[in-house]
Tab-separated table of C-alpha atoms and ligand atoms in Angstrom:
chain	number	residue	atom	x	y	z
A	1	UNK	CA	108.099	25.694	2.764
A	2	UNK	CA	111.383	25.302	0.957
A	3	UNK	CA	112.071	22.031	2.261
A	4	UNK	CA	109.236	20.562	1.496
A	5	UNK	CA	110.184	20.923	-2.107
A	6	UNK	CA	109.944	17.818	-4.436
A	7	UNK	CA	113.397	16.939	-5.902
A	8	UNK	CA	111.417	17.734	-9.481
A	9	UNK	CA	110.228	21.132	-7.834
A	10	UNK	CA	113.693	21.605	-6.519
A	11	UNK	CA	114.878	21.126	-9.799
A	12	UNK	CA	112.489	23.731	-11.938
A	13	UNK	CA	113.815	26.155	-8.447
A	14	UNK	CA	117.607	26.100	-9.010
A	15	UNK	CA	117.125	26.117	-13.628
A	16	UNK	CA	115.049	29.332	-12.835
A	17	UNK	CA	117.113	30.859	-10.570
A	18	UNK	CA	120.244	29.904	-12.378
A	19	UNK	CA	118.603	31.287	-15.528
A	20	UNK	CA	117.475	35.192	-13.862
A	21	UNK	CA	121.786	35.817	-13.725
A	22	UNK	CA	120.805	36.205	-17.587
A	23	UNK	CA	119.113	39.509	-16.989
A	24	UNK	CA	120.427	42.559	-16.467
A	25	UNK	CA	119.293	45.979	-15.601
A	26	UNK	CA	116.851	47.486	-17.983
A	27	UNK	CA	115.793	44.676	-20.080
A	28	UNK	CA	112.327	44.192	-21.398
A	29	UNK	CA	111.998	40.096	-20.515
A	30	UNK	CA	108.895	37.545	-21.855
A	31	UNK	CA	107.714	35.366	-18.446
A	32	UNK	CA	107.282	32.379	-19.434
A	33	UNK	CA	104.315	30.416	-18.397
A	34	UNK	CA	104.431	26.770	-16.363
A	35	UNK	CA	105.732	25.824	-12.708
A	36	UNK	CA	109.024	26.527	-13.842
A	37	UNK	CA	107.864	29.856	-15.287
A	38	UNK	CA	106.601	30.219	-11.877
A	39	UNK	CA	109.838	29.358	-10.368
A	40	UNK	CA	111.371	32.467	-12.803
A	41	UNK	CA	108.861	35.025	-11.945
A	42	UNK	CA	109.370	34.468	-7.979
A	43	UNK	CA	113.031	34.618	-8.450
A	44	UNK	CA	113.059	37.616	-10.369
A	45	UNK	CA	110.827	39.043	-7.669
A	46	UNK	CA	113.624	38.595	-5.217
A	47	UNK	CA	116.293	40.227	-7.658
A	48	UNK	CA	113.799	43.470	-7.533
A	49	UNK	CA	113.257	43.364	-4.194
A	50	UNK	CA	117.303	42.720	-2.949
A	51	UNK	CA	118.689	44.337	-5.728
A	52	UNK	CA	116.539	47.216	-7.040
A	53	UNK	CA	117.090	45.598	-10.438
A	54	UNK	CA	114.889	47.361	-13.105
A	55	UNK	CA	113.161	45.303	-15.758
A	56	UNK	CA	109.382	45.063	-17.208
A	57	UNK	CA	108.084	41.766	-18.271
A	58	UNK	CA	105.359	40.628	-21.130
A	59	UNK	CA	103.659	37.705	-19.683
A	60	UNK	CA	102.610	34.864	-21.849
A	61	UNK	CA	99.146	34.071	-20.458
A	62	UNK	CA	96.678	35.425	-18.177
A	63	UNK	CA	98.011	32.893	-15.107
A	64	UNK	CA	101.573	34.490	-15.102
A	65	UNK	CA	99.978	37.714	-15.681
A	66	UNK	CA	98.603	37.463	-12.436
A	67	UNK	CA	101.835	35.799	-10.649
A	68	UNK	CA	104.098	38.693	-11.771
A	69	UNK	CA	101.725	41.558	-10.216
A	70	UNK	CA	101.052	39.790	-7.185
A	71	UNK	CA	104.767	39.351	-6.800
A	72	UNK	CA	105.417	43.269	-7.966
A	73	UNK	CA	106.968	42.500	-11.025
A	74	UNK	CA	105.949	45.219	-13.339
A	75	UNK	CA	104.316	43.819	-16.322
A	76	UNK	CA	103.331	45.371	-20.152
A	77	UNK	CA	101.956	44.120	-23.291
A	78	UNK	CA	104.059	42.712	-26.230
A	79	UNK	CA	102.450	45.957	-27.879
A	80	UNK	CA	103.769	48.258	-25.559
A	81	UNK	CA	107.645	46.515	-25.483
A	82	UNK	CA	107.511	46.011	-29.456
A	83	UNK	CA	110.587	43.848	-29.024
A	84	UNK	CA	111.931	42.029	-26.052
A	85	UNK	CA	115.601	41.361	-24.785
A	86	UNK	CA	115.316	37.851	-23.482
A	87	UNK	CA	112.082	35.439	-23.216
A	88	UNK	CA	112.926	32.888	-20.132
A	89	UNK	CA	110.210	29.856	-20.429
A	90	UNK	CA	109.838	26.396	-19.701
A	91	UNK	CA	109.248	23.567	-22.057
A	92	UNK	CA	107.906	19.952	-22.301
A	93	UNK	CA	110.838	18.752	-24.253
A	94	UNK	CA	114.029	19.924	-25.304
A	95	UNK	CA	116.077	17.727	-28.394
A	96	UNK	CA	119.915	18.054	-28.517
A	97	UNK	CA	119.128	21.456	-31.118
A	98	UNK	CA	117.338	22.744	-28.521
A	99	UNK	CA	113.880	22.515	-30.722
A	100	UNK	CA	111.201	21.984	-28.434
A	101	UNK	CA	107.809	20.849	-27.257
A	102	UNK	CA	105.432	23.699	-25.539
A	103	UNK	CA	102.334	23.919	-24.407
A	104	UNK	CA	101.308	21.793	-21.726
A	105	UNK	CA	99.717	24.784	-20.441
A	106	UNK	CA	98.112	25.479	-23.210
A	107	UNK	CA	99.880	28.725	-23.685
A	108	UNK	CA	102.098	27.896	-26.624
A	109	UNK	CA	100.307	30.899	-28.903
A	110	UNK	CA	101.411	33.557	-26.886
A	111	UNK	CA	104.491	31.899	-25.658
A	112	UNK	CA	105.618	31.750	-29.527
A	113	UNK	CA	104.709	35.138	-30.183
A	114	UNK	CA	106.485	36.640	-27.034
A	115	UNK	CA	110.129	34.060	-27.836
A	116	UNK	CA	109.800	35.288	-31.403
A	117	UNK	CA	109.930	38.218	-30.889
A	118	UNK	CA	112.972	38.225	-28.206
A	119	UNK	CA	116.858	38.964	-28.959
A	120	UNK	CA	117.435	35.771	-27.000
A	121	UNK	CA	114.927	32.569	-25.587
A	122	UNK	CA	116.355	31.055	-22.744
A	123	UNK	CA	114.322	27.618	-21.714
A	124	UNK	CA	114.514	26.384	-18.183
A	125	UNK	CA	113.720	22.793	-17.277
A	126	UNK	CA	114.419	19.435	-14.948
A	127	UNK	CA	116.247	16.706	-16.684
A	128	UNK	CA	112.995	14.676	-17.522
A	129	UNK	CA	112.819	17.200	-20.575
A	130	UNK	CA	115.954	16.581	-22.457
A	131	UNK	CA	114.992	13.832	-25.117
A	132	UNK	CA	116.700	12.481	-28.215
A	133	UNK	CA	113.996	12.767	-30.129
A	134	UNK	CA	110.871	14.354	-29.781
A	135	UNK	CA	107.488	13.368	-29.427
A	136	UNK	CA	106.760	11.313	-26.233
A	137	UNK	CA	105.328	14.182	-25.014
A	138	UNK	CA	101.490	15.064	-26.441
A	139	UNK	CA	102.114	17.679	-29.426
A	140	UNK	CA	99.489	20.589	-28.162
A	141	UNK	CA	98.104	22.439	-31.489
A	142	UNK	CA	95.950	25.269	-31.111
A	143	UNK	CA	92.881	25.534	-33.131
A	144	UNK	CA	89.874	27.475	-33.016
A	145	UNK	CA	86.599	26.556	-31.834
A	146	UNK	CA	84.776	26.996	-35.505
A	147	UNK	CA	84.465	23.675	-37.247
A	148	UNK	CA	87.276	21.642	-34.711
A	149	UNK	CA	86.228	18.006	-35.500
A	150	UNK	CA	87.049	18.805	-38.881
A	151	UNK	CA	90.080	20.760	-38.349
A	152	UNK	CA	91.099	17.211	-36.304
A	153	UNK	CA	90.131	15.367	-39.303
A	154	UNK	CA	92.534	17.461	-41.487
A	155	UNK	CA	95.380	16.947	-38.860
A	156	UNK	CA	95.038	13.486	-38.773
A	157	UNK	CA	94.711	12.709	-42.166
A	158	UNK	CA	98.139	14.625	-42.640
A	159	UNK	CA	99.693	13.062	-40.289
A	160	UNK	CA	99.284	9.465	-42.347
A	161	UNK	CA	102.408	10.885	-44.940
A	162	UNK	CA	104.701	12.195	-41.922
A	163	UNK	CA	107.264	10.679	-40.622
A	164	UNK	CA	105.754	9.923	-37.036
A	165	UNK	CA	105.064	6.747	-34.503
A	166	UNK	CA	101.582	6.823	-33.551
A	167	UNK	CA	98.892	9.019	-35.001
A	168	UNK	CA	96.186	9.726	-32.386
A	169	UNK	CA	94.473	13.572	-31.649
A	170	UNK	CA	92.455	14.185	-28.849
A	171	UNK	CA	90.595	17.615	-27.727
A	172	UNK	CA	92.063	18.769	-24.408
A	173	UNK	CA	89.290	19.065	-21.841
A	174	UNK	CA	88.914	20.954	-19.075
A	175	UNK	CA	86.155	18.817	-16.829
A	176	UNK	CA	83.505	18.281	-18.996
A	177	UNK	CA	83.974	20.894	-21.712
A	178	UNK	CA	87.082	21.619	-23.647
A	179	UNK	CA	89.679	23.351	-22.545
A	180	UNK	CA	89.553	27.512	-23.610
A	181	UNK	CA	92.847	29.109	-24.011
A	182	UNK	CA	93.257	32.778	-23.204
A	183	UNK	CA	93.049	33.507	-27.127
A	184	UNK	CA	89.360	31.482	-26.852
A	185	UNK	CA	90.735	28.380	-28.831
A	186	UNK	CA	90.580	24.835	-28.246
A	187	UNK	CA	93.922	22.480	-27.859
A	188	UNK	CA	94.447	19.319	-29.981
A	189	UNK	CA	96.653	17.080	-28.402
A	190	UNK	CA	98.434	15.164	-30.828
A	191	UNK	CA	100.009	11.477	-29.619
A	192	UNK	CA	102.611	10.897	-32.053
A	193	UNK	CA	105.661	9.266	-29.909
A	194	UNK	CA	107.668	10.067	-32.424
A	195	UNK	CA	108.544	12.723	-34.645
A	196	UNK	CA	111.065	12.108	-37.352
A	197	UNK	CA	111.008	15.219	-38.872
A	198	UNK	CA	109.684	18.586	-36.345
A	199	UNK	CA	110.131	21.139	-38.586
A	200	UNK	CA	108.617	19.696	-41.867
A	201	UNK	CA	105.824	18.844	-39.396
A	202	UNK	CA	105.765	22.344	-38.104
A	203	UNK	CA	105.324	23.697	-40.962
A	204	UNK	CA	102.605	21.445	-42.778
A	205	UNK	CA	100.274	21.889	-39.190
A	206	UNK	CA	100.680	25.445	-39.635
A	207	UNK	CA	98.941	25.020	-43.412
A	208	UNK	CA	95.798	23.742	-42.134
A	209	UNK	CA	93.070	26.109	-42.131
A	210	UNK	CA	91.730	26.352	-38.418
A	211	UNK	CA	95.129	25.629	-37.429
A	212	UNK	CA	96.619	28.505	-35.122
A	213	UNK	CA	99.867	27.461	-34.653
A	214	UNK	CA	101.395	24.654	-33.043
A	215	UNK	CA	103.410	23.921	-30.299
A	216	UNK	CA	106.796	22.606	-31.455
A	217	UNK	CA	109.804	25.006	-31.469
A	218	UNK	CA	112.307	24.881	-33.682
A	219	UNK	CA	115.053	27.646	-34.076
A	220	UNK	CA	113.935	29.690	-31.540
A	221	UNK	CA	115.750	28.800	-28.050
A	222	UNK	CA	119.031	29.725	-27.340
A	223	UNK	CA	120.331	28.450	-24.340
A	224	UNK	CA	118.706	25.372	-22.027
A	225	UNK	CA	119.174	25.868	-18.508
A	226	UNK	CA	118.954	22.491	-16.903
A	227	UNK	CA	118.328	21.927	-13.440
A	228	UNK	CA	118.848	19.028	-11.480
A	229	UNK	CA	118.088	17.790	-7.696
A	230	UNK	CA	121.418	17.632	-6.346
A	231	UNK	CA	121.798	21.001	-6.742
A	232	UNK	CA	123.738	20.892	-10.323
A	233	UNK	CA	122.880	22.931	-12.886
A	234	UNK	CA	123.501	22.274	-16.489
A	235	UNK	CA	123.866	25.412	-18.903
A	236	UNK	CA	123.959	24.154	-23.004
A	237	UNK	CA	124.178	27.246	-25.357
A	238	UNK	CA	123.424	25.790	-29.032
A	239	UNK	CA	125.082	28.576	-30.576
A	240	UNK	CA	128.300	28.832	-29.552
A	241	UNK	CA	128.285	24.821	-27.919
A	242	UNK	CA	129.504	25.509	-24.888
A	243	UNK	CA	128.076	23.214	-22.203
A	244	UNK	CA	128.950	24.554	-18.736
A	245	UNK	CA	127.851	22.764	-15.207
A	246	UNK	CA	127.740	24.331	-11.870
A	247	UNK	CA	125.995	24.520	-8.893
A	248	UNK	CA	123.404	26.802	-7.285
A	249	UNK	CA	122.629	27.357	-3.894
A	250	UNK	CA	119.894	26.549	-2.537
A	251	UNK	CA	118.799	28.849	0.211
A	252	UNK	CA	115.767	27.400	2.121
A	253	UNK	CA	115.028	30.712	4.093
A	254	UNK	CA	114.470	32.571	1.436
A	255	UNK	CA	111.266	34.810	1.422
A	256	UNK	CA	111.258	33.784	-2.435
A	257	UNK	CA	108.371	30.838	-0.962
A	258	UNK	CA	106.863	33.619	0.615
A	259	UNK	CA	103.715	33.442	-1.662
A	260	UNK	CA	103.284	29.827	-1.439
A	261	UNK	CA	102.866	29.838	2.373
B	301	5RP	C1	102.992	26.120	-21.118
B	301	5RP	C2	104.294	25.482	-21.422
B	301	5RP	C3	105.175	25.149	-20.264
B	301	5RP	O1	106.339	25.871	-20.386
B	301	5RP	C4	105.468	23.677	-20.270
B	301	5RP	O2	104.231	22.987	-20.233
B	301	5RP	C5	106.333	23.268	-19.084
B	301	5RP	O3	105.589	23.381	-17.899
B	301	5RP	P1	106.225	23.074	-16.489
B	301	5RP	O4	107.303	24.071	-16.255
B	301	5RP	O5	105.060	23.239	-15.528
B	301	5RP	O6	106.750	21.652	-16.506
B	301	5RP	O7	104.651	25.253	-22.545
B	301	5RP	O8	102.206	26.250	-22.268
Protein backbone atom coordinates (compact mmCIF):
# COMPACT_ATOMS: atom_id res chain seq x y z
CA UNK A 1 0.00 0.00 0.00
CA UNK A 2 2.73 2.40 0.99
CA UNK A 3 4.21 2.57 -2.27
CA UNK A 4 1.52 3.28 -4.02
CA UNK A 5 1.44 6.60 -2.28
CA UNK A 6 1.08 9.83 -4.42
CA UNK A 7 4.13 12.13 -3.94
CA UNK A 8 1.20 14.72 -2.49
CA UNK A 9 -0.02 11.73 -0.20
CA UNK A 10 3.56 11.01 0.60
CA UNK A 11 3.92 14.39 1.52
CA UNK A 12 0.70 14.91 4.06
CA UNK A 13 2.51 11.08 5.43
CA UNK A 14 5.99 12.32 6.44
CA UNK A 15 4.34 16.42 7.87
CA UNK A 16 2.09 14.11 10.07
CA UNK A 17 4.42 11.87 11.20
CA UNK A 18 7.08 14.45 11.64
CA UNK A 19 4.50 16.49 13.57
CA UNK A 20 3.27 13.31 16.33
CA UNK A 21 7.33 13.75 17.85
CA UNK A 22 5.35 16.93 19.26
CA UNK A 23 3.40 14.84 21.69
CA UNK A 24 4.33 13.47 24.62
CA UNK A 25 2.97 11.19 27.20
CA UNK A 26 -0.20 12.34 28.80
CA UNK A 27 -1.33 15.10 26.68
CA UNK A 28 -4.91 15.83 25.87
CA UNK A 29 -4.39 16.50 21.75
CA UNK A 30 -7.32 18.09 19.14
CA UNK A 31 -7.25 15.58 15.75
CA UNK A 32 -7.48 17.52 13.24
CA UNK A 33 -9.75 16.75 10.42
CA UNK A 34 -8.58 16.29 6.44
CA UNK A 35 -6.26 13.57 4.67
CA UNK A 36 -3.51 14.95 6.45
CA UNK A 37 -5.48 14.80 9.70
CA UNK A 38 -5.86 11.33 8.62
CA UNK A 39 -2.26 10.89 8.08
CA UNK A 40 -1.88 12.22 12.08
CA UNK A 41 -4.43 10.02 13.56
CA UNK A 42 -2.85 6.72 11.86
CA UNK A 43 0.51 7.77 13.00
CA UNK A 44 -0.40 8.40 16.38
CA UNK A 45 -2.05 5.00 16.29
CA UNK A 46 1.32 3.46 15.71
CA UNK A 47 3.00 5.57 18.63
CA UNK A 48 0.17 3.78 20.98
CA UNK A 49 0.52 0.68 19.66
CA UNK A 50 4.80 0.55 19.59
CA UNK A 51 5.17 2.72 22.31
CA UNK A 52 2.36 2.44 24.88
CA UNK A 53 2.25 6.23 24.65
CA UNK A 54 -0.80 7.59 26.63
CA UNK A 55 -2.83 10.44 25.22
CA UNK A 56 -6.78 11.15 24.61
CA UNK A 57 -7.80 13.10 21.64
CA UNK A 58 -10.97 15.62 20.91
CA UNK A 59 -11.79 15.08 17.37
CA UNK A 60 -12.93 17.91 15.24
CA UNK A 61 -15.76 16.29 13.25
CA UNK A 62 -17.73 13.26 13.17
CA UNK A 63 -15.29 11.66 10.15
CA UNK A 64 -12.13 11.73 12.43
CA UNK A 65 -14.28 10.75 15.21
CA UNK A 66 -14.72 7.64 13.59
CA UNK A 67 -10.93 7.24 12.23
CA UNK A 68 -9.48 7.60 15.77
CA UNK A 69 -11.77 4.67 17.33
CA UNK A 70 -11.37 2.45 14.56
CA UNK A 71 -7.66 2.96 14.89
CA UNK A 72 -7.92 2.68 19.01
CA UNK A 73 -7.11 6.04 19.67
CA UNK A 74 -9.08 6.93 22.69
CA UNK A 75 -11.20 9.86 22.01
CA UNK A 76 -13.36 12.58 24.47
CA UNK A 77 -15.29 15.64 24.04
CA UNK A 78 -13.83 19.23 24.20
CA UNK A 79 -16.27 19.21 27.34
CA UNK A 80 -14.75 16.49 28.99
CA UNK A 81 -10.78 17.80 28.26
CA UNK A 82 -11.85 21.57 29.08
CA UNK A 83 -8.48 22.56 27.66
CA UNK A 84 -6.17 20.79 25.33
CA UNK A 85 -2.24 20.57 25.15
CA UNK A 86 -1.65 20.65 21.44
CA UNK A 87 -4.32 20.71 18.40
CA UNK A 88 -2.34 19.01 15.24
CA UNK A 89 -4.56 19.91 11.94
CA UNK A 90 -4.22 20.47 8.44
CA UNK A 91 -4.97 23.56 6.49
CA UNK A 92 -5.78 24.88 2.95
CA UNK A 93 -3.30 27.65 3.17
CA UNK A 94 -0.70 28.76 5.33
CA UNK A 95 0.79 32.78 4.80
CA UNK A 96 4.37 33.48 6.03
CA UNK A 97 2.45 34.43 9.82
CA UNK A 98 1.22 31.25 9.73
CA UNK A 99 -2.62 32.69 9.45
CA UNK A 100 -4.51 30.31 7.59
CA UNK A 101 -7.28 29.03 5.38
CA UNK A 102 -9.53 25.96 6.88
CA UNK A 103 -12.23 24.27 5.99
CA UNK A 104 -12.20 22.44 2.93
CA UNK A 105 -13.84 19.86 4.88
CA UNK A 106 -16.18 21.81 6.05
CA UNK A 107 -15.10 21.36 9.59
CA UNK A 108 -13.61 24.76 10.31
CA UNK A 109 -16.35 25.37 13.40
CA UNK A 110 -15.17 22.75 15.42
CA UNK A 111 -11.67 22.83 14.21
CA UNK A 112 -11.57 26.61 15.61
CA UNK A 113 -13.11 25.77 18.72
CA UNK A 114 -10.82 22.68 19.46
CA UNK A 115 -7.17 25.05 18.21
CA UNK A 116 -8.58 27.77 20.43
CA UNK A 117 -8.76 26.24 22.97
CA UNK A 118 -5.16 24.36 22.80
CA UNK A 119 -1.75 25.50 24.62
CA UNK A 120 -0.23 25.02 21.18
CA UNK A 121 -1.79 24.46 17.21
CA UNK A 122 0.53 22.71 15.21
CA UNK A 123 -0.64 22.68 11.26
CA UNK A 124 0.64 19.97 9.01
CA UNK A 125 0.64 20.34 5.24
CA UNK A 126 2.41 19.61 1.56
CA UNK A 127 4.11 22.55 0.05
CA UNK A 128 1.09 23.46 -2.28
CA UNK A 129 -0.24 25.26 1.00
CA UNK A 130 2.37 27.79 1.77
CA UNK A 131 1.17 31.05 -0.09
CA UNK A 132 2.20 34.69 0.09
CA UNK A 133 -0.91 35.82 0.36
CA UNK A 134 -4.04 34.32 0.97
CA UNK A 135 -7.04 33.74 -0.83
CA UNK A 136 -6.61 31.47 -3.93
CA UNK A 137 -8.08 29.02 -2.03
CA UNK A 138 -12.25 29.27 -1.64
CA UNK A 139 -12.81 31.12 1.88
CA UNK A 140 -15.42 28.40 3.53
CA UNK A 141 -17.87 30.47 6.00
CA UNK A 142 -20.25 28.67 7.97
CA UNK A 143 -23.74 29.83 8.17
CA UNK A 144 -26.87 28.44 9.21
CA UNK A 145 -29.55 27.10 7.23
CA UNK A 146 -32.30 29.93 8.42
CA UNK A 147 -32.56 32.69 5.88
CA UNK A 148 -28.92 31.67 3.83
CA UNK A 149 -29.59 33.55 0.52
CA UNK A 150 -29.79 36.48 2.55
CA UNK A 151 -27.05 35.83 4.87
CA UNK A 152 -25.02 35.49 1.18
CA UNK A 153 -26.45 38.72 0.26
CA UNK A 154 -25.02 40.37 3.45
CA UNK A 155 -21.55 38.71 2.77
CA UNK A 156 -21.35 39.86 -0.51
CA UNK A 157 -22.42 43.17 -0.18
CA UNK A 158 -19.55 43.53 2.52
CA UNK A 159 -17.23 42.27 0.67
CA UNK A 160 -17.62 45.40 -2.04
CA UNK A 161 -15.51 47.81 0.84
CA UNK A 162 -12.74 45.01 1.57
CA UNK A 163 -9.73 44.87 0.35
CA UNK A 164 -10.14 41.62 -1.87
CA UNK A 165 -9.68 40.37 -5.78
CA UNK A 166 -12.77 38.83 -6.82
CA UNK A 167 -16.03 38.82 -4.95
CA UNK A 168 -18.05 35.68 -5.79
CA UNK A 169 -20.07 33.25 -2.91
CA UNK A 170 -21.36 30.10 -3.73
CA UNK A 171 -23.36 27.45 -1.39
CA UNK A 172 -21.28 24.28 -1.09
CA UNK A 173 -23.31 21.32 -2.30
CA UNK A 174 -23.24 18.03 -1.57
CA UNK A 175 -24.98 16.27 -4.90
CA UNK A 176 -27.99 17.95 -5.29
CA UNK A 177 -28.62 19.53 -1.90
CA UNK A 178 -26.26 21.59 0.12
CA UNK A 179 -23.75 20.43 1.94
CA UNK A 180 -24.76 19.82 6.07
CA UNK A 181 -21.95 20.20 8.43
CA UNK A 182 -21.90 18.17 11.62
CA UNK A 183 -23.21 21.43 13.53
CA UNK A 184 -26.37 21.25 10.73
CA UNK A 185 -25.10 24.46 8.86
CA UNK A 186 -24.58 25.22 5.39
CA UNK A 187 -20.94 26.38 3.87
CA UNK A 188 -20.51 29.58 1.80
CA UNK A 189 -17.67 29.40 -0.26
CA UNK A 190 -16.31 32.65 -0.81
CA UNK A 191 -13.95 33.22 -4.22
CA UNK A 192 -12.00 36.14 -3.35
CA UNK A 193 -8.30 35.37 -4.84
CA UNK A 194 -7.15 37.73 -2.82
CA UNK A 195 -7.27 38.92 0.54
CA UNK A 196 -5.47 42.08 1.45
CA UNK A 197 -6.38 42.29 4.79
CA UNK A 198 -7.49 38.48 6.74
CA UNK A 199 -8.02 39.65 9.91
CA UNK A 200 -10.09 42.89 9.32
CA UNK A 201 -12.00 40.44 7.09
CA UNK A 202 -12.24 37.95 9.85
CA UNK A 203 -13.60 39.95 11.93
CA UNK A 204 -16.33 41.94 9.84
CA UNK A 205 -17.70 38.08 8.53
CA UNK A 206 -17.95 37.23 12.02
CA UNK A 207 -20.52 40.49 12.48
CA UNK A 208 -23.00 39.22 10.16
CA UNK A 209 -25.96 37.83 11.70
CA UNK A 210 -26.32 34.11 10.39
CA UNK A 211 -22.71 34.12 10.19
CA UNK A 212 -21.12 31.23 12.40
CA UNK A 213 -17.74 31.80 12.04
CA UNK A 214 -15.45 31.67 9.29
CA UNK A 215 -12.72 29.83 8.18
CA UNK A 216 -9.59 32.00 8.14
CA UNK A 217 -7.07 31.68 11.04
CA UNK A 218 -5.23 34.20 12.23
CA UNK A 219 -3.12 34.04 15.52
CA UNK A 220 -3.84 30.76 16.30
CA UNK A 221 -1.07 28.26 14.75
CA UNK A 222 2.10 27.88 16.12
CA UNK A 223 4.31 25.88 14.27
CA UNK A 224 3.80 24.62 10.31
CA UNK A 225 5.08 21.33 9.72
CA UNK A 226 5.78 21.09 6.05
CA UNK A 227 6.16 18.04 4.24
CA UNK A 228 7.59 17.44 1.06
CA UNK A 229 8.02 14.32 -1.49
CA UNK A 230 11.57 13.78 -1.31
CA UNK A 231 11.33 12.95 1.99
CA UNK A 232 12.28 16.60 3.52
CA UNK A 233 10.50 18.01 6.03
CA UNK A 234 10.26 21.65 6.76
CA UNK A 235 9.53 22.73 10.51
CA UNK A 236 8.75 26.95 10.73
CA UNK A 237 7.90 27.97 14.39
CA UNK A 238 6.45 31.71 14.09
CA UNK A 239 7.22 32.38 17.53
CA UNK A 240 10.52 31.96 18.17
CA UNK A 241 11.52 31.97 13.96
CA UNK A 242 13.36 29.19 13.87
CA UNK A 243 13.03 27.34 10.56
CA UNK A 244 14.55 23.85 10.84
CA UNK A 245 14.68 21.11 7.79
CA UNK A 246 15.20 17.47 8.10
CA UNK A 247 14.27 14.37 6.89
CA UNK A 248 11.87 11.57 7.85
CA UNK A 249 11.92 8.14 7.06
CA UNK A 250 9.78 6.70 5.25
CA UNK A 251 9.10 3.14 6.20
CA UNK A 252 6.91 1.38 3.54
CA UNK A 253 6.22 -1.79 5.75
CA UNK A 254 4.73 -0.17 8.20
CA UNK A 255 1.33 -1.60 9.52
CA UNK A 256 0.48 2.29 9.85
CA UNK A 257 -1.46 1.51 6.00
CA UNK A 258 -2.90 -1.24 7.68
CA UNK A 259 -6.47 0.31 7.54
CA UNK A 260 -6.29 1.37 4.06
CA UNK A 261 -5.71 -2.17 2.72
C1 LIG B 1 -11.08 20.58 7.08
C2 LIG B 1 -9.82 21.34 6.89
C3 LIG B 1 -8.63 20.58 6.41
O1 LIG B 1 -7.66 20.64 7.38
C4 LIG B 1 -8.14 21.19 5.13
O2 LIG B 1 -9.21 21.18 4.20
C5 LIG B 1 -6.94 20.43 4.57
O3 LIG B 1 -7.37 19.17 4.11
P1 LIG B 1 -6.35 18.12 3.51
O4 LIG B 1 -5.41 17.74 4.59
O5 LIG B 1 -7.24 16.97 3.08
O6 LIG B 1 -5.64 18.77 2.33
O7 LIG B 1 -9.73 22.51 7.14
O8 LIG B 1 -12.15 21.43 7.39
Amino acid sequence: MAADLSPIDKAKFLAAKRATDFVEDGMKLGLGTGSTAAWMVRCLAERIREEGLRVVGVPTSSRTAQLATQLGVPITTLDEAKWLDLTIDGADEFDGNLNLIKGGGAALLQEKIVATASDQMIVIADAAKDVTQLGAFPLPVEVIPFGWQTTKALVEETLVSLDVLNRDVTLRMNGAAPLVTDESNYILDLHLKRIGNPRQLALVLNQIPGVVENGLFIDICDIVVIGHADGRVTVRDVNSGEIEEDRVEFVPTSNIFADLD
